[in-house]
mmCIF file of C-alpha atoms and ligand atoms in Angstrom:
data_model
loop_
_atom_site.group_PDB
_atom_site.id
_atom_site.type_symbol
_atom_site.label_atom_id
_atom_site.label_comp_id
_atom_site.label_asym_id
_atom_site.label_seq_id
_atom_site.Cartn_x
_atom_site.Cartn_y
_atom_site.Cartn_z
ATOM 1 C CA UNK A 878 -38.627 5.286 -12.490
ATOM 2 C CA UNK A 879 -36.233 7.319 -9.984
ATOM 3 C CA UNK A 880 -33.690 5.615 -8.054
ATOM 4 C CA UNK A 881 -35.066 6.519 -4.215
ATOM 5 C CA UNK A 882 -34.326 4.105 -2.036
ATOM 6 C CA UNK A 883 -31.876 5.590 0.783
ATOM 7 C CA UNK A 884 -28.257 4.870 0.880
ATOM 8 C CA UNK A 885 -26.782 4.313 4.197
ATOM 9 C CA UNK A 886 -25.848 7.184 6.136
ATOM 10 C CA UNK A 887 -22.105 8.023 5.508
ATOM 11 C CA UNK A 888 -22.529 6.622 1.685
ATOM 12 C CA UNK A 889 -23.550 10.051 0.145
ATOM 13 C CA UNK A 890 -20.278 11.039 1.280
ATOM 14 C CA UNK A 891 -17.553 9.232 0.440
ATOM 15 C CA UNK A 892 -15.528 9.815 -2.883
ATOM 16 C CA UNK A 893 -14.859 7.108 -5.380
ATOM 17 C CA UNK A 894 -11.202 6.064 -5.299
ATOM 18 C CA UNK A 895 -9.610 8.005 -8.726
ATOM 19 C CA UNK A 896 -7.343 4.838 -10.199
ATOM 20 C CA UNK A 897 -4.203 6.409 -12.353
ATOM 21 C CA UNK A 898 -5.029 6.045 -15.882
ATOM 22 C CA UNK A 899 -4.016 3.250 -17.523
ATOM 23 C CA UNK A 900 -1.064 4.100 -20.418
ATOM 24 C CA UNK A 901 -3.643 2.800 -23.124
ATOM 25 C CA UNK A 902 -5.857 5.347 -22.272
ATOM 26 C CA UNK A 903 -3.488 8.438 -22.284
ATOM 27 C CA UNK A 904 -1.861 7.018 -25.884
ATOM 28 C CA UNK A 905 -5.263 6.404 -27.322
ATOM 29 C CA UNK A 906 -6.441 10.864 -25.410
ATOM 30 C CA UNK A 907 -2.793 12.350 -26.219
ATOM 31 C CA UNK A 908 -2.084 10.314 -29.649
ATOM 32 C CA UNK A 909 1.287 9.457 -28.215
ATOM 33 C CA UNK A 910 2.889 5.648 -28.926
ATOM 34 C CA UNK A 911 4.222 4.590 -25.659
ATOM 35 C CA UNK A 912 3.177 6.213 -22.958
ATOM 36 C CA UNK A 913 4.831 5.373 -18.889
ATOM 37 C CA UNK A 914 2.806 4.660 -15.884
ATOM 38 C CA UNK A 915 5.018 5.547 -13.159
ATOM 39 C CA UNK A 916 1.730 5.789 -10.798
ATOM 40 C CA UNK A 917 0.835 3.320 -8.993
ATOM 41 C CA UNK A 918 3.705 1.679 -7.453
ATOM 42 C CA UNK A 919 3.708 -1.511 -9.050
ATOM 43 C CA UNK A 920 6.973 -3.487 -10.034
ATOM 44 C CA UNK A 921 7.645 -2.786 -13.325
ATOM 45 C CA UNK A 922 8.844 -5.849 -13.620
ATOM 46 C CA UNK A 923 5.761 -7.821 -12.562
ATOM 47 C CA UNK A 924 5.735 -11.466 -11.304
ATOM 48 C CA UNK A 925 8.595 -14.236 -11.202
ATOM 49 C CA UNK A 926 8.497 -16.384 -14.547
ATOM 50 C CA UNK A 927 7.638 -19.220 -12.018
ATOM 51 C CA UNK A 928 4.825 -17.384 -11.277
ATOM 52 C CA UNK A 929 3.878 -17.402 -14.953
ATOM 53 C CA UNK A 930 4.164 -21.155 -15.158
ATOM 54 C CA UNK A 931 1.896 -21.984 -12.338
ATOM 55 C CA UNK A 932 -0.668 -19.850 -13.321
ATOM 56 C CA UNK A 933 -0.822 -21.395 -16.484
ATOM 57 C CA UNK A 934 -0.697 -25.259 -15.014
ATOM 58 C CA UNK A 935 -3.687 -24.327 -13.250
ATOM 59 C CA UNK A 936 -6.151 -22.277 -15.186
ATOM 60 C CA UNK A 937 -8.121 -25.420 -16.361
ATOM 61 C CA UNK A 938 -10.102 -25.726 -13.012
ATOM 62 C CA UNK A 939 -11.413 -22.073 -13.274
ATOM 63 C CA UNK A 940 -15.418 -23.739 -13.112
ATOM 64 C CA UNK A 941 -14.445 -24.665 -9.632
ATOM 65 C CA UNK A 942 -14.871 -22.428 -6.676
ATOM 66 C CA UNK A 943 -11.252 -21.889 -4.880
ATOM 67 C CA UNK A 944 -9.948 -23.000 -2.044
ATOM 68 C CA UNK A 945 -11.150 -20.834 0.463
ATOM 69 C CA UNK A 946 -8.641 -21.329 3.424
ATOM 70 C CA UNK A 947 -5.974 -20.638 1.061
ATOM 71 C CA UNK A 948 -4.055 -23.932 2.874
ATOM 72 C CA UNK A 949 -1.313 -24.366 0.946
ATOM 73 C CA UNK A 950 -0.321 -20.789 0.522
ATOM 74 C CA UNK A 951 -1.333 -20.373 4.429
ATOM 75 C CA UNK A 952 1.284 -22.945 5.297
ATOM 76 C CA UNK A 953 3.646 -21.503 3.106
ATOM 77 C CA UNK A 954 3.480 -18.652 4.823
ATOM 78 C CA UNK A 955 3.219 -19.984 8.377
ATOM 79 C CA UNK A 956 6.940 -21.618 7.892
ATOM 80 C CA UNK A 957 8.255 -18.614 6.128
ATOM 81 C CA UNK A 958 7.367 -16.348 8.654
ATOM 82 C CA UNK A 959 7.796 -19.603 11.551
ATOM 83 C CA UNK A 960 4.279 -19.065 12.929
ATOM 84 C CA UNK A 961 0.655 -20.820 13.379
ATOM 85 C CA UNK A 962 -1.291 -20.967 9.919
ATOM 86 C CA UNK A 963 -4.068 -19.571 11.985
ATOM 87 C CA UNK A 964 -2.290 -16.753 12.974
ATOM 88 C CA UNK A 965 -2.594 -15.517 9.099
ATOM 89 C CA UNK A 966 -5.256 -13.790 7.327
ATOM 90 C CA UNK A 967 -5.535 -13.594 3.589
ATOM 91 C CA UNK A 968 -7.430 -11.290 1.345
ATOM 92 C CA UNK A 969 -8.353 -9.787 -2.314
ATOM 93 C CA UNK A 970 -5.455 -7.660 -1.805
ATOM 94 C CA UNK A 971 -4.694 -5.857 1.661
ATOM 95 C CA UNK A 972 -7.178 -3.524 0.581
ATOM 96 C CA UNK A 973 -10.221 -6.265 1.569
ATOM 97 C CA UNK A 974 -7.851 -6.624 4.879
ATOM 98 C CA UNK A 975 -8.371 -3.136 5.731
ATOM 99 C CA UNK A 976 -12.288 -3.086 5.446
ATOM 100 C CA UNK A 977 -12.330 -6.612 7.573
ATOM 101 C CA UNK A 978 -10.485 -5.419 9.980
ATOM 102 C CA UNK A 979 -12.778 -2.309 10.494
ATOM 103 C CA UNK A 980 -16.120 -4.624 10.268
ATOM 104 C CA UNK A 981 -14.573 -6.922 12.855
ATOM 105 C CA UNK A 982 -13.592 -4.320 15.271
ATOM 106 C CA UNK A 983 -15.416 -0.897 14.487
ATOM 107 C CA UNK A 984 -19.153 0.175 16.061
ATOM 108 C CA UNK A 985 -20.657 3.522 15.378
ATOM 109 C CA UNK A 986 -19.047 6.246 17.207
ATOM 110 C CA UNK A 987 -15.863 4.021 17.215
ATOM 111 C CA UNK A 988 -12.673 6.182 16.753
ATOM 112 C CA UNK A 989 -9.893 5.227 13.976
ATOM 113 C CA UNK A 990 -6.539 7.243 14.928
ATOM 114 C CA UNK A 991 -4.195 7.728 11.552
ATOM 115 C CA UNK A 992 -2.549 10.583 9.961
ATOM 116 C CA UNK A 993 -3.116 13.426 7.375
ATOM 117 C CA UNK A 994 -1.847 12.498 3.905
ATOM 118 C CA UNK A 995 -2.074 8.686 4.477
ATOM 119 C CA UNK A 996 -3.262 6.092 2.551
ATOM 120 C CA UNK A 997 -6.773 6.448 1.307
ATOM 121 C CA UNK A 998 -8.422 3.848 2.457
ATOM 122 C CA UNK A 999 -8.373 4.362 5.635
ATOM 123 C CA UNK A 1000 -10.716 6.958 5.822
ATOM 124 C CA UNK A 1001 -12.880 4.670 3.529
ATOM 125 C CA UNK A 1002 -13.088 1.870 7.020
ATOM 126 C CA UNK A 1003 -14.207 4.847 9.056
ATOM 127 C CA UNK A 1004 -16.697 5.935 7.090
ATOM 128 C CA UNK A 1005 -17.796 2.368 6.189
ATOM 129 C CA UNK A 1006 -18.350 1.558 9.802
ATOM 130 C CA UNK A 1007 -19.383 4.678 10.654
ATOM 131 C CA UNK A 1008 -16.664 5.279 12.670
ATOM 132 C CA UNK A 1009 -15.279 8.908 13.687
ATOM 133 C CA UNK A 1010 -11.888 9.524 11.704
ATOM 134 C CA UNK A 1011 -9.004 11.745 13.774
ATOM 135 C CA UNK A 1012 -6.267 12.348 12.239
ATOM 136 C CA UNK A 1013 -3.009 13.817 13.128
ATOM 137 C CA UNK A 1014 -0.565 16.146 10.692
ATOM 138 C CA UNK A 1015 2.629 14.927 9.409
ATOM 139 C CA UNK A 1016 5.760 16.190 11.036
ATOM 140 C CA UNK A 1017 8.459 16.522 8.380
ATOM 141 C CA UNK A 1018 6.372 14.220 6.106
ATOM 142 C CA UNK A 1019 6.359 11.604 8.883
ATOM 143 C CA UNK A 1020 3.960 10.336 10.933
ATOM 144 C CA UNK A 1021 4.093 12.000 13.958
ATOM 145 C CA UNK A 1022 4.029 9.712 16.912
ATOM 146 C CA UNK A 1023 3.940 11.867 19.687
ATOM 147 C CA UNK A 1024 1.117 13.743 18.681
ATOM 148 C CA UNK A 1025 -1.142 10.261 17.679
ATOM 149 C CA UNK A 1026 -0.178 9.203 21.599
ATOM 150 C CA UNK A 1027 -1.640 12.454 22.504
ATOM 151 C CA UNK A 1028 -4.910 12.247 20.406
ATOM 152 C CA UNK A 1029 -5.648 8.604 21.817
ATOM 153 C CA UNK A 1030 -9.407 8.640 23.729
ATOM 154 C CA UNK A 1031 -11.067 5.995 25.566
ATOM 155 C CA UNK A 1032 -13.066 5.913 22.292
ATOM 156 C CA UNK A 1033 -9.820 4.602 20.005
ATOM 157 C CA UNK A 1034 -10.874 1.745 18.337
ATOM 158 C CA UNK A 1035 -8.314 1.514 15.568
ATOM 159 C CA UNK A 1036 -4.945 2.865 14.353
ATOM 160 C CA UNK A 1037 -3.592 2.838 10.691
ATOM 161 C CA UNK A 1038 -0.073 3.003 10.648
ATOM 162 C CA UNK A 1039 1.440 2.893 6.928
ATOM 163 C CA UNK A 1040 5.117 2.362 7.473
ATOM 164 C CA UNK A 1041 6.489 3.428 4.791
ATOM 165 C CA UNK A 1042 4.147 6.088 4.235
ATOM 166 C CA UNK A 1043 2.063 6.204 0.969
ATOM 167 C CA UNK A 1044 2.599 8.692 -0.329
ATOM 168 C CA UNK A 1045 5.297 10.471 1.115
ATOM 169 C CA UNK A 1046 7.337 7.154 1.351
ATOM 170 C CA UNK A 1047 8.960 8.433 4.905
ATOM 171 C CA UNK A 1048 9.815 5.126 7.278
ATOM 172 C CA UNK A 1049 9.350 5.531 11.503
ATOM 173 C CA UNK A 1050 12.292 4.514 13.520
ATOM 174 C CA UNK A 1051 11.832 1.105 14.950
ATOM 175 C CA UNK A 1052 12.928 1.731 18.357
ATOM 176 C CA UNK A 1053 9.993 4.825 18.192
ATOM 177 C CA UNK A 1054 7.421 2.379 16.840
ATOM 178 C CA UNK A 1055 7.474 -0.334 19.337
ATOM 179 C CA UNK A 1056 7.992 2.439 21.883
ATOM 180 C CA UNK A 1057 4.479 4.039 20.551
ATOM 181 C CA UNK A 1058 2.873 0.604 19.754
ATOM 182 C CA UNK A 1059 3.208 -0.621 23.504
ATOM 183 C CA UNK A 1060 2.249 2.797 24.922
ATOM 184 C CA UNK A 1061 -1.764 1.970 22.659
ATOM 185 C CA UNK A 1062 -4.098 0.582 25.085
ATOM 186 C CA UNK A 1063 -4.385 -3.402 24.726
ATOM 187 C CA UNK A 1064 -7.737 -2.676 24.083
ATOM 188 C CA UNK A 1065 -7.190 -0.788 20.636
ATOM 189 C CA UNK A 1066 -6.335 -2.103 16.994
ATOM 190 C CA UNK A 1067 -3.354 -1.173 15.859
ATOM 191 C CA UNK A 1068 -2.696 -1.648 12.522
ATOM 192 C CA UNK A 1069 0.830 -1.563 11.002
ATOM 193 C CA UNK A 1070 0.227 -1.279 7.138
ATOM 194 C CA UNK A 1071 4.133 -2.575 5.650
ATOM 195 C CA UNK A 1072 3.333 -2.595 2.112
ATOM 196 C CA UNK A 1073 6.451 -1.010 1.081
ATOM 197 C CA UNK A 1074 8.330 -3.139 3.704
ATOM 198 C CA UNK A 1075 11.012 -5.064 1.410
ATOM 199 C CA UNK A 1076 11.959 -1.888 0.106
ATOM 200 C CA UNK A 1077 13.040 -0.831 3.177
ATOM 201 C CA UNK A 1078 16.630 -0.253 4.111
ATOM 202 C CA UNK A 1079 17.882 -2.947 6.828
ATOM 203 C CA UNK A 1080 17.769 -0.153 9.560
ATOM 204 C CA UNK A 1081 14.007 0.552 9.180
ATOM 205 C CA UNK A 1082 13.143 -3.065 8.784
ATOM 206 C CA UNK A 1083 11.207 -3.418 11.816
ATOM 207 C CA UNK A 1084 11.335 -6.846 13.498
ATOM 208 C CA UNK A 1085 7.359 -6.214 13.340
ATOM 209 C CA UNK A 1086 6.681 -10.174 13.232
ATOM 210 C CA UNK A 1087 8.200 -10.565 17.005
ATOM 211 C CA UNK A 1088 6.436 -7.698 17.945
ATOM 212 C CA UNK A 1089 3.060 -9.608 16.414
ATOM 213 C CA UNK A 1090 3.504 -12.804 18.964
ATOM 214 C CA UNK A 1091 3.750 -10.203 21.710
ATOM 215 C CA UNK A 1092 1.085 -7.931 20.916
ATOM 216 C CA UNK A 1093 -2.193 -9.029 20.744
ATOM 217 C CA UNK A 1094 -3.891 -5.969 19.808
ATOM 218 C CA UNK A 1095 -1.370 -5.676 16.444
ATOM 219 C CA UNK A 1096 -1.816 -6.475 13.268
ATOM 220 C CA UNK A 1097 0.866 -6.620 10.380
ATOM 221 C CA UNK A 1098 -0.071 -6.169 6.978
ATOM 222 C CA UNK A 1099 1.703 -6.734 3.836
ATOM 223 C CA UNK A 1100 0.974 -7.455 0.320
ATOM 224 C CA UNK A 1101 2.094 -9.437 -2.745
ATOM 225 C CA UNK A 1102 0.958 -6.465 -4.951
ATOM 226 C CA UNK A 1103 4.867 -3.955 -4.787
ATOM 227 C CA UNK A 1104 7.638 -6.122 -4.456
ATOM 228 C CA UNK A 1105 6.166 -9.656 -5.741
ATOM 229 C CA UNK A 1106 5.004 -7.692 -9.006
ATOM 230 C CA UNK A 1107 0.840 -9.328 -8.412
ATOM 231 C CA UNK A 1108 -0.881 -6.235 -8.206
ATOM 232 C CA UNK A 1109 -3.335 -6.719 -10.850
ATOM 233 C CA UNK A 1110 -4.082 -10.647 -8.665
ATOM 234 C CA UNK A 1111 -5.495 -9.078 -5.657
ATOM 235 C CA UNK A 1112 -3.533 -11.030 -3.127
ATOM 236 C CA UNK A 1113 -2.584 -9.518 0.583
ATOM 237 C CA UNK A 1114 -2.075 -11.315 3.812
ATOM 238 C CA UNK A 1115 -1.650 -10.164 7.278
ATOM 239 C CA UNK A 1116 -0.248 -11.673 10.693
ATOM 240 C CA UNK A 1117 -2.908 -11.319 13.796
ATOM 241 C CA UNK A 1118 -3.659 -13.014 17.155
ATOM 242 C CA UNK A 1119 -5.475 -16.208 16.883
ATOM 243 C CA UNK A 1120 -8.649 -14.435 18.000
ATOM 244 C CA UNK A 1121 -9.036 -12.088 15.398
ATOM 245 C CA UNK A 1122 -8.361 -14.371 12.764
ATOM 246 C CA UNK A 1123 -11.311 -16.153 14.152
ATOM 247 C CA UNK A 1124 -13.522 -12.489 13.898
ATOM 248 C CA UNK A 1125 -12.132 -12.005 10.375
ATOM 249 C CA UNK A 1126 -12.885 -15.794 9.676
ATOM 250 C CA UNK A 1127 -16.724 -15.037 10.554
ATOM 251 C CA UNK A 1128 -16.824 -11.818 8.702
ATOM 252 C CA UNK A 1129 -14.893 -12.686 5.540
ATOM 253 C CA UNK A 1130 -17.417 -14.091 2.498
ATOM 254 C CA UNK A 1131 -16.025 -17.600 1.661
ATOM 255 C CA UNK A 1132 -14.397 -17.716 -1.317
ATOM 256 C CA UNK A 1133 -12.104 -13.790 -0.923
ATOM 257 C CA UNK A 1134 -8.876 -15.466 -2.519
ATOM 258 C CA UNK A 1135 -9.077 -16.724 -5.912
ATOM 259 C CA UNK A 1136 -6.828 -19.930 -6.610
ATOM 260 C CA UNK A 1137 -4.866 -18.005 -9.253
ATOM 261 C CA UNK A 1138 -4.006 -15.606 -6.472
ATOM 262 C CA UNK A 1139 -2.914 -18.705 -4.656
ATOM 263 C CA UNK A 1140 -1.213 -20.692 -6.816
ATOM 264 C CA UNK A 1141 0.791 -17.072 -7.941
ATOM 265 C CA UNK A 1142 1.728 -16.346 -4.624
ATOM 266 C CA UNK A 1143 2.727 -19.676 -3.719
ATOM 267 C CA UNK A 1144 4.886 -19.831 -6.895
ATOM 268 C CA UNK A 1145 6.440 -16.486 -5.344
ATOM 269 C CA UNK A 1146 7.036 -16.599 -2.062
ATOM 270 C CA UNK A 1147 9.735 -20.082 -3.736
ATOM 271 C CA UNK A 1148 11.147 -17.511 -5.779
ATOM 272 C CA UNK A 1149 12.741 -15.249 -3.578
ATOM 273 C CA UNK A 1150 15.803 -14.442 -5.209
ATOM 274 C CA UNK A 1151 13.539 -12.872 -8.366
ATOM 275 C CA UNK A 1152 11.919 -10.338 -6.240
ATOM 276 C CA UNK A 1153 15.224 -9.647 -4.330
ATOM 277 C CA UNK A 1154 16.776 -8.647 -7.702
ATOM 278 C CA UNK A 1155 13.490 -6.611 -8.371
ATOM 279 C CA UNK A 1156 14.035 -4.534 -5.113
ATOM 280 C CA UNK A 1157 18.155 -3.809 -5.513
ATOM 281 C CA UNK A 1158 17.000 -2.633 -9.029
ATOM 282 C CA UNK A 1159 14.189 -0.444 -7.674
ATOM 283 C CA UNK A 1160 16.258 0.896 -4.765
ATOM 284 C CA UNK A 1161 19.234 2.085 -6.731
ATOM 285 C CA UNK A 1162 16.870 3.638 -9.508
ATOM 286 C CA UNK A 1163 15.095 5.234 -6.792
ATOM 287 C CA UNK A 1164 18.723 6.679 -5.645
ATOM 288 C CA UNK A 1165 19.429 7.688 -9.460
ATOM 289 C CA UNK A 1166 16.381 9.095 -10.164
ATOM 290 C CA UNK A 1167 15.899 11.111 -6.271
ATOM 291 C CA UNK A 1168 19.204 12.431 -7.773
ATOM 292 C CA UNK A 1169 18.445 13.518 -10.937
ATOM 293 C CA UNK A 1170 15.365 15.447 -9.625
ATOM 294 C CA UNK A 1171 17.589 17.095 -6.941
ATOM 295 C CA UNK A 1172 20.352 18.337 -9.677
ATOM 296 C CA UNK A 1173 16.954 19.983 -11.527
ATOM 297 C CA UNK A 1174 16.180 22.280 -8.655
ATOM 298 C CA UNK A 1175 13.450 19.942 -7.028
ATOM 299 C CA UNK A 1176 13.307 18.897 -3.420
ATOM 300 C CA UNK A 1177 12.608 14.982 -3.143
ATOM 301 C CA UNK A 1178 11.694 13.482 0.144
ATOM 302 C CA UNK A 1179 13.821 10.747 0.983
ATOM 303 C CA UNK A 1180 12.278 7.113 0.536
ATOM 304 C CA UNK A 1181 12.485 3.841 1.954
ATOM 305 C CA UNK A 1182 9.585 2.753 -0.396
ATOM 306 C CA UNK A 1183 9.327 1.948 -4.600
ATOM 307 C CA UNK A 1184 8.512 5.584 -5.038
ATOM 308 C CA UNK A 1185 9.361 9.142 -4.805
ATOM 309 C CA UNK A 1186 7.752 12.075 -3.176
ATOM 310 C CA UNK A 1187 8.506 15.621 -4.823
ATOM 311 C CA UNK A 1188 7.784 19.082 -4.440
ATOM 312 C CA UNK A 1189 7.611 20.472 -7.673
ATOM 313 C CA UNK A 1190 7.430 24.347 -6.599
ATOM 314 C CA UNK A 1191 11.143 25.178 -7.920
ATOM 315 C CA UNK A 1192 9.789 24.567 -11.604
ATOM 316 C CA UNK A 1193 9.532 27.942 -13.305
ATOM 317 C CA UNK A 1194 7.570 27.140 -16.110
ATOM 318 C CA UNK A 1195 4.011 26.192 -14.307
ATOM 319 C CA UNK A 1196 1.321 28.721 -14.311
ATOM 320 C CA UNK A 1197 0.690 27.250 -10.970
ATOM 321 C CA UNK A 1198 3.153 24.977 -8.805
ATOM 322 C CA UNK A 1199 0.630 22.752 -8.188
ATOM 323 C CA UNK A 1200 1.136 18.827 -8.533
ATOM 324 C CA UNK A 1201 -1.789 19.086 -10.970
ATOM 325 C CA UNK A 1202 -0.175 21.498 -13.100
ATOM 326 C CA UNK A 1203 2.771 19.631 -13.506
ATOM 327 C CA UNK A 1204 0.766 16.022 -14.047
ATOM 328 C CA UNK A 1205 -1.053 17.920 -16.905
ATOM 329 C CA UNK A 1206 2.353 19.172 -18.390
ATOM 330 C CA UNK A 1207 3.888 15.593 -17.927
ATOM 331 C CA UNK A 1208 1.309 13.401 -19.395
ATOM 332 C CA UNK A 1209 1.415 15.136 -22.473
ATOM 333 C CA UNK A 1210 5.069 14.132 -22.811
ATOM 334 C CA UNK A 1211 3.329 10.704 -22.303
ATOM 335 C CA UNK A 1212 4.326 10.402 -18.643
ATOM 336 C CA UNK A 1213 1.764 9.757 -16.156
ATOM 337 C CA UNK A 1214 2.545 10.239 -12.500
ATOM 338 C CA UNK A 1215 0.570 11.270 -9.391
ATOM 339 C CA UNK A 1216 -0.641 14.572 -8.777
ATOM 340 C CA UNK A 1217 -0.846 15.379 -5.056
ATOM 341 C CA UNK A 1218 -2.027 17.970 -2.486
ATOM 342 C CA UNK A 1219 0.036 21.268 -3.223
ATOM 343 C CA UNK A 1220 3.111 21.295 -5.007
ATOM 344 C CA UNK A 1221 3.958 17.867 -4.690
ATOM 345 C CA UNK A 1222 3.828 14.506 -6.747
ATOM 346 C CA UNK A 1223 4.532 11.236 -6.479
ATOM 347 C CA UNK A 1224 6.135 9.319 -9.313
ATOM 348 C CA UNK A 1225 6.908 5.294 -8.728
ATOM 349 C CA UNK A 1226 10.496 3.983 -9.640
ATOM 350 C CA UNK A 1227 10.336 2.455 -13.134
ATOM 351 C CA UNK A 1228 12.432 0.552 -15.157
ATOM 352 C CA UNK A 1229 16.096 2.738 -16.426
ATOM 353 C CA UNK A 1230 14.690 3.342 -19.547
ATOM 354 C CA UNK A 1231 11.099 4.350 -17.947
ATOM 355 C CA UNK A 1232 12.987 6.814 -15.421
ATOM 356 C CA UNK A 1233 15.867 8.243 -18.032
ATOM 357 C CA UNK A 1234 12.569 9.253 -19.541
ATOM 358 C CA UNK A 1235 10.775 11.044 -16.877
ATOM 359 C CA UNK A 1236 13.911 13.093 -16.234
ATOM 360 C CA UNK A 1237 14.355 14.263 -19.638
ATOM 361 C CA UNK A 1238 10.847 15.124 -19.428
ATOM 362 C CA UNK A 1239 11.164 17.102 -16.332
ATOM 363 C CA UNK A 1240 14.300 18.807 -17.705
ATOM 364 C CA UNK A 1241 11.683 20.306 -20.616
ATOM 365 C CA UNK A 1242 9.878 21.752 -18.063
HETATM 366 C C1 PLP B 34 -0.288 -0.475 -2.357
HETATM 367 C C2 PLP B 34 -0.636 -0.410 -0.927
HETATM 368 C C3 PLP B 34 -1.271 -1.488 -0.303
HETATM 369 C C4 PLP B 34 -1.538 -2.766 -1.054
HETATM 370 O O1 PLP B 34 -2.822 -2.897 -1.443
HETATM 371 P P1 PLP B 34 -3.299 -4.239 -2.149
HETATM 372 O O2 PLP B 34 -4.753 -4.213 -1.934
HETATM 373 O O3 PLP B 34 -2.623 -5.380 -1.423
HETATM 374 O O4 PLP B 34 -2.898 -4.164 -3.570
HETATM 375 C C5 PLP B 34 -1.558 -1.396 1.044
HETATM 376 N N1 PLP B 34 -1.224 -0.311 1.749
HETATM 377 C C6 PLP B 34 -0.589 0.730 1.205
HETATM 378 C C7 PLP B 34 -0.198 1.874 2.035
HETATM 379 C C8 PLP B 34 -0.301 0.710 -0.170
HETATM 380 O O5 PLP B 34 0.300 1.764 -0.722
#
């Protein structure tokens, strides 16, 4: 029997999100022993070894359902960041976040305000909601401010903000930010996505969590996923006004957080120093390997995030300087990175070895 029952409108459209492949996969395609992911931005380092042992203490209770206010981790948070418990929101990853926040807020017709060349799921809440997406261009790979001021309407619902930018990694000035944050109509979402933000250098580190208590209308995100190595756990949190916690409270299903998720980012918020020494490591590879690139010819972008953003259009020995081109050419050497948009890729920092790699692989090309 055909399949005829009618999506809903907006469904046909949208594009399946296109996950890097996993290094089994390419050894098993390419025959090659051990292949590098250097796509995703994960630590390479993953989670603290305390993480590790509380995951294991707990994993006899998996026949229960989980907590689903997440209370201990929620208070952990609260008195990390000095703030109400139900000022937090907690998700399977910010990802979930993201699509909350755009059923809490969004109606049909709605506009969501973000850039070109942002993070992908954005576009996914507008069409979700069936919302109208505007975007704005990057200036010099940066958001441009200005311009998103000028393309506000009486119709802006929502504004994605990722600061640093995936994937061009660019940061916005903090003194620019607020300045553009406070200029948004109280009336409009804005969302500041800070995945990236402990690899930020001091001077970009916005002191977004002030800005939270006196901005109703915005909402920090951030993510145990990059810096606290727990991608693969599905754990983000964000910091809101009471009232919206209360919206996403209503439109969240119970049970979003699993109590590994907890108990792992419980264990890692106590180790602090671990993911500290994670991010000094990432942040000078990123300078070695930025550097490396540069002395072969190839213009990096500089970052303030766990990855790099390169235009690969001084390499001679592409048929076509295309970021596809040269993530075909690379994964045969048993690197995979990410192809992007024109001649540019984006590779995340790996270990020393894992980078030492990638450059002598670029050099071949
Ligand atoms: C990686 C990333 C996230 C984190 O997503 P999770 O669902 O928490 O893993 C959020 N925003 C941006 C821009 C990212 O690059």
């Amino acid at each position: 029997m055909k399949f005829i029952v009618k999506l809903r409108d907006g469904v046909e459209q949208m594009v399946p999100y296109q996950p890097g492949k996993p290094a089994e996969a390419v050894e098993r395609e390419y025959g090659i022993k051990r292949a590098v992911k250097l796509a995703s931005n994960e630590n390479p380092y993953g989670p603290s070894p305390l993480v590790i042992k509380a995951i294991k203490k707990t994993s006899g209770q998996l026949g229960r359902y989980p907590d689903g206010s997440c209370y201990q981790l929620r208070e952990a948070l609260a008195q990390k960041f000095r703030c109400q418990p139900n000022t937090i929101i907690l998700g399977n990853g910010t990802n979930e976040l993201l699509i909350l926040l755009g059923l809490a807020v969004l109606n049909k017709n709605d506009q969501v305000l973000t850039s070109d060349l942002t993070f992908v799921v954005y576009p996914k809440v507008a069409q979700l909601t069936q919302a109208e997406l505007v975007t704005v261009p990057l200036k010099k790979q940066t958001y441009d401010l200005d311009k998103m001021a000028q393309a506000i309407t009486d119709k802006t619902k929502l504004i994605f903000i990722a600061n640093p930018n995936n994937p061009t990694g660019t940061a916005l000035e903090p003194m620019q930010l607020i300045r553009f944050i406070k200029s948004v109509p109280t009336t409009c979402l804005v969302v500041l996505d800070e995945a990236y933000y402990e690899y930020m250098d001091q001077a970009f580190q916005t002191p977004s969590l002030e800005w939270v208590r006196q901005q109703s209308n915005l909402v920090i995100l951030r993510t145990f996923s990059k810096a606290y190595g727990l991608a693969d756990l599905r754990l983000g949190y964000g910091l809101v006004a009471p009232e919206l916690y209360q919206a996403i409270e209503r439109v969240r299903e119970p049970f979003n957080v699993n109590s590994l998720a907890q108990v792992a980012g419980l264990a890692a918020l106590q180790d602090q120093l671990y993911m500290e020494k994670c991010v000094k490591t990432a942040k000078k590879e990123r300078t070695k390997l930025s550097q490396g690139l540069s002395d072969l010819g190839l213009k990096v972008i500089p970052s303030q995030a766990n990855f790099i953003y390169v235009d690969i259009s001084g390499i001679k020995r592409l048929h076509q300087p295309t970021g596809q081109a040269c993530y075909e050419k690379l994964i045969t050497r048993g690197m995979i990175i990410r192809p992007m948009p024109g001649p540019f890729v984006r590779i995340t920092v790996g270990k020393p070895q894992e980078n030492k790699k990638l450059l002598a692989a670029f050099k071949t090309l």
